[in-house]
CSV table of C-alpha atoms in Angstrom, one decimal:
chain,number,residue,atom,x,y,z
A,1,UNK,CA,-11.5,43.8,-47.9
A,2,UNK,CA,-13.5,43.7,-51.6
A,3,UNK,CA,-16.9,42.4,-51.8
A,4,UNK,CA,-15.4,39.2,-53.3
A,5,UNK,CA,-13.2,38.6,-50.6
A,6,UNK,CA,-16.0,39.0,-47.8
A,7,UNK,CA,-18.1,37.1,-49.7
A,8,UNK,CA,-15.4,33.8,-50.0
A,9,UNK,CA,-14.4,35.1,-46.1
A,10,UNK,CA,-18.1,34.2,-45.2
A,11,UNK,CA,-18.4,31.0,-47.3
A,12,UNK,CA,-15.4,29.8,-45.9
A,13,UNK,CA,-16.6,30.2,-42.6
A,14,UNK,CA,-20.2,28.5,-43.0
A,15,UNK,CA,-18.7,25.8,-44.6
A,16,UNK,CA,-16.2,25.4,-41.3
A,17,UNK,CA,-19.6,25.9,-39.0
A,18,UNK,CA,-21.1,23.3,-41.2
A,19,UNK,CA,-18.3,21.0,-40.5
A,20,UNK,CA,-18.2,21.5,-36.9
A,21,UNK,CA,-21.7,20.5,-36.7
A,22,UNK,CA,-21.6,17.8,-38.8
A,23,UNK,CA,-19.1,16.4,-37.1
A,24,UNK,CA,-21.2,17.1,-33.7
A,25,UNK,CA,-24.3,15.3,-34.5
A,26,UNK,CA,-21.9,12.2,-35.8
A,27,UNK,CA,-20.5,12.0,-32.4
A,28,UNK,CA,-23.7,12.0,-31.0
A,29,UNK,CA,-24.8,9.3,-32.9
A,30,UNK,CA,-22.0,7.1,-32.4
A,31,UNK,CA,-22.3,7.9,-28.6
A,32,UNK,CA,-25.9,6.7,-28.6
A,33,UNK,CA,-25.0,3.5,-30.9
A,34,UNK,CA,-22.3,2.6,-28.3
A,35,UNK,CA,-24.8,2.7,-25.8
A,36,UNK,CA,-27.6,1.3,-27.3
A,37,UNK,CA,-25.2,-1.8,-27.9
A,38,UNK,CA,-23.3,-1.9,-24.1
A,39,UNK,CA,-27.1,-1.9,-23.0
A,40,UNK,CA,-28.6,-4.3,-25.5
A,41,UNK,CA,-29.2,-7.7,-23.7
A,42,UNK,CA,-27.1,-10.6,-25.1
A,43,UNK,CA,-29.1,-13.0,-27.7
A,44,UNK,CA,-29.8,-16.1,-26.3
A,45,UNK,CA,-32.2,-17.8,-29.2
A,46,UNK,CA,-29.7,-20.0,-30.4
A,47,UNK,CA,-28.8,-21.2,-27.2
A,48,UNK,CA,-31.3,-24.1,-25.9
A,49,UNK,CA,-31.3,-24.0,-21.7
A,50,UNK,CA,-31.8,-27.2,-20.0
A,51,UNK,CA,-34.1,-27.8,-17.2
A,52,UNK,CA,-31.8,-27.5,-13.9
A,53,UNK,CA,-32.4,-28.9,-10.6
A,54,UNK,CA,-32.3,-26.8,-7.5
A,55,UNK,CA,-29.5,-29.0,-6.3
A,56,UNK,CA,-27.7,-28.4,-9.6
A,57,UNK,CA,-27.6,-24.6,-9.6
A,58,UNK,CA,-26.5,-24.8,-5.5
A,59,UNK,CA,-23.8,-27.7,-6.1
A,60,UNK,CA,-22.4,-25.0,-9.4
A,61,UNK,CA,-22.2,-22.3,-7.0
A,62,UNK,CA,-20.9,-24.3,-4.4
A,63,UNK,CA,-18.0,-25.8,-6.6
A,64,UNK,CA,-17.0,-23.2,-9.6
A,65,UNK,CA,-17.8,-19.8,-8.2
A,66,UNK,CA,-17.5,-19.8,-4.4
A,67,UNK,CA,-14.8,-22.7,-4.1
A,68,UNK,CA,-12.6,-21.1,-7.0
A,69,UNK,CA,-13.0,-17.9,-5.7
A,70,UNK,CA,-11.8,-19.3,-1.6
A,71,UNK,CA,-8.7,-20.7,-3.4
A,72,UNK,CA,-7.7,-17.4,-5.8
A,73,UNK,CA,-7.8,-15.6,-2.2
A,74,UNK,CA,-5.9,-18.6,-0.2
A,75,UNK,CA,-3.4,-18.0,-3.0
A,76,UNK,CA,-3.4,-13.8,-2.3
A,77,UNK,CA,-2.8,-14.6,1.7
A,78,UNK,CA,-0.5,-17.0,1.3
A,79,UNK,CA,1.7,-14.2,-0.7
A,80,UNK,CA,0.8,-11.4,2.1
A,81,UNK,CA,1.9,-13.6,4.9
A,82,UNK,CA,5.3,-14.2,2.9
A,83,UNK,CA,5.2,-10.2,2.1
A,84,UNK,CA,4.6,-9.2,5.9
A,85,UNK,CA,7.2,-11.3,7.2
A,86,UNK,CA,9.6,-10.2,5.1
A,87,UNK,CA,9.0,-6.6,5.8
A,88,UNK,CA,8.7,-6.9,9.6
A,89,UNK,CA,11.8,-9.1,9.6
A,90,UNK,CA,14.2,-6.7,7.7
A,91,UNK,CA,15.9,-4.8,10.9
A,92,UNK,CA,14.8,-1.4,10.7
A,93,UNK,CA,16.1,-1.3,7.3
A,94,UNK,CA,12.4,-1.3,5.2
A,95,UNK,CA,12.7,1.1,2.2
A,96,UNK,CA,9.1,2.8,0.9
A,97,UNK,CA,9.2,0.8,-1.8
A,98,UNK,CA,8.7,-2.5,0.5
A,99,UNK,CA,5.7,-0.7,2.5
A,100,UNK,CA,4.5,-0.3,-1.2
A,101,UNK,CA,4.6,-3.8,-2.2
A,102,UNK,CA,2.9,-4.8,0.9
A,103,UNK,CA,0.1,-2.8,0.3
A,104,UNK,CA,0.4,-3.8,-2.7
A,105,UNK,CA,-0.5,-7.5,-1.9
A,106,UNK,CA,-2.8,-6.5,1.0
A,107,UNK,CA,-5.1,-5.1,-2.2
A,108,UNK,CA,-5.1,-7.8,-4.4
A,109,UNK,CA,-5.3,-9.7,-0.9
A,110,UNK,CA,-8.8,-7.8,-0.2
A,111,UNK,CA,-10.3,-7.5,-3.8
A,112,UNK,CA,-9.9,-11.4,-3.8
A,113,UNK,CA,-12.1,-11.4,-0.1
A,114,UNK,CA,-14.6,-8.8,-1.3
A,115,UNK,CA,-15.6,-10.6,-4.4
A,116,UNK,CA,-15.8,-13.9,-2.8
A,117,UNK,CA,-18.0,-12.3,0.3
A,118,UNK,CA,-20.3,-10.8,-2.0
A,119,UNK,CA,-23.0,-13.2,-2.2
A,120,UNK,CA,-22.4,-15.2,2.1
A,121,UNK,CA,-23.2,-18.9,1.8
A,122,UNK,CA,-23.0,-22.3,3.2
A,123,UNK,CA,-19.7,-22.1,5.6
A,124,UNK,CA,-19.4,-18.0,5.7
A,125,UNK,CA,-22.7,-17.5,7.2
A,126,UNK,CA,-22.5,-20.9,9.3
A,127,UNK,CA,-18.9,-20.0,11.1
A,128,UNK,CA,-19.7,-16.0,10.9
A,129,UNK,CA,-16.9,-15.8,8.5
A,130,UNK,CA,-17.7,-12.0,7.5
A,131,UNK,CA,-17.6,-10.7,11.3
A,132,UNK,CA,-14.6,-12.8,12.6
A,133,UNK,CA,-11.9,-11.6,9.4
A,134,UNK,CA,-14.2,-8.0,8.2
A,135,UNK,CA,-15.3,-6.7,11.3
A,136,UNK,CA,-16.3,-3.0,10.9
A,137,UNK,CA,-15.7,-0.3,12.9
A,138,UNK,CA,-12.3,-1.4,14.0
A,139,UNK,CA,-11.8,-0.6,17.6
A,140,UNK,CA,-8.7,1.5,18.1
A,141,UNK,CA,-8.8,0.9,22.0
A,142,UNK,CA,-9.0,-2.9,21.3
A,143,UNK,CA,-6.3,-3.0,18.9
A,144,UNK,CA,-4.1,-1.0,21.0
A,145,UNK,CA,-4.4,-3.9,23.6
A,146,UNK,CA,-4.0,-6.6,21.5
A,147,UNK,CA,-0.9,-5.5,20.4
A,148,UNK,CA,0.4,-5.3,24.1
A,149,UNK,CA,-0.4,-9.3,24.3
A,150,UNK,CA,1.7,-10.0,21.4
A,151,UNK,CA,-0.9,-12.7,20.6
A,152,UNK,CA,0.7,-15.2,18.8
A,153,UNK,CA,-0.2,-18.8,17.3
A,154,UNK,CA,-4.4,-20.0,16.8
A,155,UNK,CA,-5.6,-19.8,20.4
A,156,UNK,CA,-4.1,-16.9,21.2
A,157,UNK,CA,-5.5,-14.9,18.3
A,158,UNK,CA,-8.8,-16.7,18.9
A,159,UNK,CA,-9.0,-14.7,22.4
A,160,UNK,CA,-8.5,-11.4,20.7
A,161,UNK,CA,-12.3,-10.1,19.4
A,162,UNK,CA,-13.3,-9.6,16.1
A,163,UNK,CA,-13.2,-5.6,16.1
A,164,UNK,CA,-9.2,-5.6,17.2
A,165,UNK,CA,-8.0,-8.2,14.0
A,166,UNK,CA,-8.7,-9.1,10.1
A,167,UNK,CA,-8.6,-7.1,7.6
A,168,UNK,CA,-9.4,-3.9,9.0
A,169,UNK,CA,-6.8,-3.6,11.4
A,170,UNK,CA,-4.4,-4.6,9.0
A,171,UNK,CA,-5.3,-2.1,6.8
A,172,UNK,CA,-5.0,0.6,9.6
A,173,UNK,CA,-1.8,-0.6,10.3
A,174,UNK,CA,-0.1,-0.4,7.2
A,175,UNK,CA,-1.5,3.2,6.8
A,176,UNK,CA,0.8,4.4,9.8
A,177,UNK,CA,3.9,5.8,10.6
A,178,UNK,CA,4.7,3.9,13.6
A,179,UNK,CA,4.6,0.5,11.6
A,180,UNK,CA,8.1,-0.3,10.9
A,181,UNK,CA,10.3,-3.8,10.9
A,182,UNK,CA,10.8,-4.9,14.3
A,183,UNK,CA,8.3,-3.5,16.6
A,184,UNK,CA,5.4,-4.9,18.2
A,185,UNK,CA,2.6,-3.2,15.7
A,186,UNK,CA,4.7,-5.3,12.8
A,187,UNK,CA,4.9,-8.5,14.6
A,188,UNK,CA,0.8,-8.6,15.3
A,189,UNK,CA,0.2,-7.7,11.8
A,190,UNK,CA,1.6,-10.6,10.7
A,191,UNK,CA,-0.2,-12.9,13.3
A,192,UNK,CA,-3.3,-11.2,11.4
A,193,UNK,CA,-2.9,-12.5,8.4
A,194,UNK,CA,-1.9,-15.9,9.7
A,195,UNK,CA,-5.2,-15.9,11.3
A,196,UNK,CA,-7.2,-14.9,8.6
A,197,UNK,CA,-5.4,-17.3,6.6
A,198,UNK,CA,-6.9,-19.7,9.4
A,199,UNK,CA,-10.3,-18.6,8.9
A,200,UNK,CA,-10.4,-18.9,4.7
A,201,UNK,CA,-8.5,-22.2,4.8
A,202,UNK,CA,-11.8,-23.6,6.9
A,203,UNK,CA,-14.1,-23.1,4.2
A,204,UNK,CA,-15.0,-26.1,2.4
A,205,UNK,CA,-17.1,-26.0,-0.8
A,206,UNK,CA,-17.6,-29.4,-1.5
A,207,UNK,CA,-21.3,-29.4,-2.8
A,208,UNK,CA,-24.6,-28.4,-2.7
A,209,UNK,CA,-25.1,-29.7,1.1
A,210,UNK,CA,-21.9,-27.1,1.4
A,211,UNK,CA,-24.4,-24.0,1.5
A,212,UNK,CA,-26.9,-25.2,3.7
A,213,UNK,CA,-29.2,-23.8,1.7
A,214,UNK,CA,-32.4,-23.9,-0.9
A,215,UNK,CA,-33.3,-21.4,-3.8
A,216,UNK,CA,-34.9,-19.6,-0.8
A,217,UNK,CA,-32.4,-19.2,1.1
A,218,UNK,CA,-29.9,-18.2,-1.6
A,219,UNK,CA,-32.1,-16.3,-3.9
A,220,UNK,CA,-32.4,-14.3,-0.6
A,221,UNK,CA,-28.7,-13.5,-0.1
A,222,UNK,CA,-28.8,-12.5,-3.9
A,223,UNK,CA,-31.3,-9.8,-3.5
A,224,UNK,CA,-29.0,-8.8,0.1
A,225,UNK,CA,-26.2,-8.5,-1.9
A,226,UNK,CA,-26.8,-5.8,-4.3
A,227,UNK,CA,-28.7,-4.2,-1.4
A,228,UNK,CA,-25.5,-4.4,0.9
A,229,UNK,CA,-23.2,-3.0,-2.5
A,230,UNK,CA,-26.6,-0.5,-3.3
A,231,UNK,CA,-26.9,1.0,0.0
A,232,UNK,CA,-24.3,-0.3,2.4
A,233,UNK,CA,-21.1,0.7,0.0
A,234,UNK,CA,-22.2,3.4,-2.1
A,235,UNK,CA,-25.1,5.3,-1.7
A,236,UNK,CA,-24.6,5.4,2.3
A,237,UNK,CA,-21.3,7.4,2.0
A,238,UNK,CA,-22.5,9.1,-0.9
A,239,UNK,CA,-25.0,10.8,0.6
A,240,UNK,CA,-22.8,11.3,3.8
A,241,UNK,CA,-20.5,13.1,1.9
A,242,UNK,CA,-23.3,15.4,0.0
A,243,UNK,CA,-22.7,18.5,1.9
A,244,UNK,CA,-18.9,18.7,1.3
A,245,UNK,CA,-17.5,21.4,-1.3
A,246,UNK,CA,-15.3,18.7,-2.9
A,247,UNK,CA,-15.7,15.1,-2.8
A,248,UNK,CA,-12.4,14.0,-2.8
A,249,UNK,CA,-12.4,15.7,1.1
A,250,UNK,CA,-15.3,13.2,2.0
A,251,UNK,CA,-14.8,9.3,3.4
A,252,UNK,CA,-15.3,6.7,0.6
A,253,UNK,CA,-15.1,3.1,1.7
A,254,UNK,CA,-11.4,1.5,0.9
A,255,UNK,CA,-9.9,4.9,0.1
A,256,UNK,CA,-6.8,4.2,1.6
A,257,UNK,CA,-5.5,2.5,-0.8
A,258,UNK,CA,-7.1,4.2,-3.4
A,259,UNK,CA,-9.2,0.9,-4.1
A,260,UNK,CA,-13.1,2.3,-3.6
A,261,UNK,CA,-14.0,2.0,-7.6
A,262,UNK,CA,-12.2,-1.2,-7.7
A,263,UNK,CA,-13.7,-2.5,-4.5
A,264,UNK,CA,-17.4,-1.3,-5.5
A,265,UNK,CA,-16.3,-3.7,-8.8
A,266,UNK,CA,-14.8,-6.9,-7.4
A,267,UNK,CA,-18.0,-6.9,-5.2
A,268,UNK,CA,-20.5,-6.4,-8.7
A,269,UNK,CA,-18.3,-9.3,-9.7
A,270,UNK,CA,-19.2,-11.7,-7.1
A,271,UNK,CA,-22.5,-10.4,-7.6
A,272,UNK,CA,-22.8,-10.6,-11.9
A,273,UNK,CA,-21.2,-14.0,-11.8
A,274,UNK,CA,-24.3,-15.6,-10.3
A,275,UNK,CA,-26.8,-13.4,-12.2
A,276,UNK,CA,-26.2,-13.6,-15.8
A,277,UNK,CA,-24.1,-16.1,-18.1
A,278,UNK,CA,-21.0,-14.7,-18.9
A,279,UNK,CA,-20.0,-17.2,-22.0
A,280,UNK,CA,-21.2,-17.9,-25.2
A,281,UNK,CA,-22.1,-21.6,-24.4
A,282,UNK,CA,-24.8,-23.0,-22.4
A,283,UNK,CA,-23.5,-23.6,-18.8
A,284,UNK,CA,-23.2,-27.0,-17.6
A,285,UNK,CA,-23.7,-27.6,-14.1
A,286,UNK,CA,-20.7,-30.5,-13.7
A,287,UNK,CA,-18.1,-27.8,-15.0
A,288,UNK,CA,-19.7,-24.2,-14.8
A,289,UNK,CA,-21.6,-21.9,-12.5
A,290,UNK,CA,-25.5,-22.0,-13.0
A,291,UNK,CA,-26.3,-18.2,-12.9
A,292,UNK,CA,-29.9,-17.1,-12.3
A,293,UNK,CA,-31.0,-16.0,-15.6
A,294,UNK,CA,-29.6,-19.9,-16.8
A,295,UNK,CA,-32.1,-21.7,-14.2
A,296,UNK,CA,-34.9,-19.5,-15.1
A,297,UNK,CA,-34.2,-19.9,-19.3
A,298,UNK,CA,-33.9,-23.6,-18.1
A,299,UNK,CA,-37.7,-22.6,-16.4
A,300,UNK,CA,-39.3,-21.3,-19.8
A,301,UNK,CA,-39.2,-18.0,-17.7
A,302,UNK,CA,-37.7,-16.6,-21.2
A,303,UNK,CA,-39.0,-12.7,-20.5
A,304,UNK,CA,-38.2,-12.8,-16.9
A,305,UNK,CA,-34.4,-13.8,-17.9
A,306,UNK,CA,-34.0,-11.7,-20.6
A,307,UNK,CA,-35.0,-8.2,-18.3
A,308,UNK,CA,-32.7,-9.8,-15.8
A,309,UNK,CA,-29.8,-9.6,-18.1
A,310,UNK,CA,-31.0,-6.0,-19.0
A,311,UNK,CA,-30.9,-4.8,-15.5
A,312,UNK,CA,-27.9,-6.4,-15.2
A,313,UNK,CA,-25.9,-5.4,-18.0
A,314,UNK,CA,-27.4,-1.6,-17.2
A,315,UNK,CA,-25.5,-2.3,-13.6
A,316,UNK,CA,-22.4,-4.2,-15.4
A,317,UNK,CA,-22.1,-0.4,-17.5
A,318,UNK,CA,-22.6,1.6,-15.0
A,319,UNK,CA,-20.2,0.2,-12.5
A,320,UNK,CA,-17.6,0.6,-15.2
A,321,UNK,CA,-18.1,4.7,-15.1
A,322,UNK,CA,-18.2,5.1,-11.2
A,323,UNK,CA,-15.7,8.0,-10.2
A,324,UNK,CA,-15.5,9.3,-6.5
A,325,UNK,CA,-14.8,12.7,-8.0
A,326,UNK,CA,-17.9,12.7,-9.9
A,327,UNK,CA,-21.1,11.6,-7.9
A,328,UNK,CA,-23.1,11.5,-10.4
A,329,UNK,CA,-21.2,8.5,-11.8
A,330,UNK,CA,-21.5,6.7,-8.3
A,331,UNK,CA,-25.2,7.7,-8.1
A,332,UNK,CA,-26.1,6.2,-12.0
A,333,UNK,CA,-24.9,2.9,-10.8
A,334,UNK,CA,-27.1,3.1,-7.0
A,335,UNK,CA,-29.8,3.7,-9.4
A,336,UNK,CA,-29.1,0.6,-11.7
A,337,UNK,CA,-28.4,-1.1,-8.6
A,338,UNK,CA,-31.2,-0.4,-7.4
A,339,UNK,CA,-34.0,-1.2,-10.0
A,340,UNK,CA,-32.0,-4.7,-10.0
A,341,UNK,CA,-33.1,-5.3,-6.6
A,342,UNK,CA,-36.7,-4.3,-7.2
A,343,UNK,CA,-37.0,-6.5,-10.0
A,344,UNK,CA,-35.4,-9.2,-8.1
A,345,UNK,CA,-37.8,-8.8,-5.1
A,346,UNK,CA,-40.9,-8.3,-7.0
A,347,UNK,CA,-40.9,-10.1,-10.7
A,348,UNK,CA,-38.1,-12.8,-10.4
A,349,UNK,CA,-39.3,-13.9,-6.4
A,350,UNK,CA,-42.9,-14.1,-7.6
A,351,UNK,CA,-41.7,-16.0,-11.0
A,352,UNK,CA,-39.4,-18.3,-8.7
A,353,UNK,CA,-42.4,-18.5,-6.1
A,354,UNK,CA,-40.1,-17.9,-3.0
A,355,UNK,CA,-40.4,-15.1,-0.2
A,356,UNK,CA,-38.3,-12.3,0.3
A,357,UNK,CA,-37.0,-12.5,4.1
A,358,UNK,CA,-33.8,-11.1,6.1
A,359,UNK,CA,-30.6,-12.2,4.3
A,360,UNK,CA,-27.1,-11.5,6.4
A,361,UNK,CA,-27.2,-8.2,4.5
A,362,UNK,CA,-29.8,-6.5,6.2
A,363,UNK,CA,-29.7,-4.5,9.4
A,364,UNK,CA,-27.0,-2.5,8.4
């Protein structure tokens, strides 16, 4: 090779290095513009809050998030019921594809129940609602048993304890070989969803008086919430499943159905829809929920909203990155989580001038 041709050689290669780092620093930039923006809190000036009552916010939560909400997962049980009977009534003749669809349905079935037990008011906590239908750890030797009596109609089912029925036997059920059309594992399943059908249908959401509650009471299950999805759902199995070499081989809650990201997110949901305003319009008590950061705008508490929606957004982000196979991505959103619930219990509580106290959360 001439000088000449070594000397256009090296050019040529600069200018590619040149390129390759030009083009580097541009997707950095556009990286940290994309997340300057995600994590840039949502302008509220031109939006002019009212000044809501307590009974307001509670009657709004009562009527457009938790009522809504009850009926979306009334609507989900209503189509598992017709699901499980169909499967356990098919003569030994189920294909895969039917188990499929039924735990299919038995998803969206749960999503709809974890986003509307995020935040446990008014007739959840008063009839126990999370225990009788979400009762967790199941008890195998218990749910052996009760599929023996071949339980069958309400007062039979009521006689069978929490840890043998709802939801998590189902779900162990439908995860096993033995559960085919026609036997007695089948037939109990489907009195398990009737039952929990039961229990949902008893929940009324009528108003304010609905919840039993004050600000104190609620703000309270708020700050127990994101400690339940914090600690409870994510970090706790996180940090249980440390020491494994991969950690796909470790236990993540709802991994059965491969529904652990999407569980951690209808729960955030149920959460985020009572923190922050989701629209572009200033909620109106008579047709819309009253999120937190609303009532204190409505409050002049302008800089305590405004880091609310901050935290909150950073959580809303995060959430949307968690992968089990990357723990780091579960861990970022503990953290958010996490700094939520500080700010809740220390700035908002003080600027609210309520107590932080035991909400049905704790003592997990």
């Amino acid at each position: 090779m001439n000088l000449q041709h070594q000397y256009e050689f090296k050019n040529g290669v600069l200018r590619g290095l040149a390129w390759v780092v030009l083009a580097f620093v541009l997707l950095l930039v556009l990286n940290f513009a994309n997340s300057a923006v995600a994590a840039k809190p949502a302008d509220r000036s031109d939006m002019l809050f009212p000044y809501y009552e307590v009974a307001e916010v509670l009657d709004s939560v009562a009527i457009h998030h938790h009522a809504k909400d009850t009926a979306v997962l009334r609507d989900q049980l209503e189509a598992l019921s017709v699901a499980t009977a169909q499967y356990c009534e098919t003569d030994g003749k189920a294909q895969p594809a039917h188990m499929q669809q039924l735990q299919a349905q038995y998803a969206k079935a749960y999503l709809a129940w974890l986003e509307l037990s995020a935040v446990v008011m008014g007739p959840m906590l008063d009839n126990n609602t999370v225990r009788q239908i979400d009762f967790r750890p199941l008890r195998l030797n218990l749910l052996e048993r009760a599929i023996k009596k071949q339980p069958q109609g309400a007062q039979a089912m009521a006689m069978i304890g929490s840890p043998a029925k709802g939801f998590p036997a189902l779900e162990y059920l439908l995860t096993q070989n033995n559960f085919k059309s026609g036997t007695p594992q089948c037939n109990y399943a489907h009195e398990v969803v009737l039952d929990i059908a039961r229990t949902v249908a008893g929940l009324k959401w009528d108003d304010a008086q609905a919840l039993g509650a004050g600000m104190q009471l609620y703000f309270n299950q708020l700050v127990g919430a994101t400690h339940n999805l914090a600690w409870e759902r994510m970090e706790k199995p996180l940090l249980k499943n440390r020491d494994e070499a991969d950690a796909n081989a470790g236990h993540w809650p709802f991994s059965e159905f491969q529904l652990t990201e999407k569980a951690w997110a209808a729960q955030w949901q149920g959460i985020e829809h009572l923190l922050m305003v989701t629209g572009q319009t200033v909620p109106q008590a008579d047709t819309q929920v009253i999120p937190l950061e609303a009532y204190l705008r409505g409050l002049g508490k302008i800089e305590l909203a405004d880091t609310l929606v901050a935290h909150s957004s950073a959580v809303a982000v995060a959430m949307r990155s968690n992968d089990i196979t990357k723990p780091a991505s579960v861990q970022q959103s503990v953290k958010a989580l996490k700094v939520l619930k500080g700010f809740l219990e220390s700035e908002v509580a003080k600027g609210l001038k309520v107590s932080i106290q035991f909400s049905s959360s704790d003592g997990d």
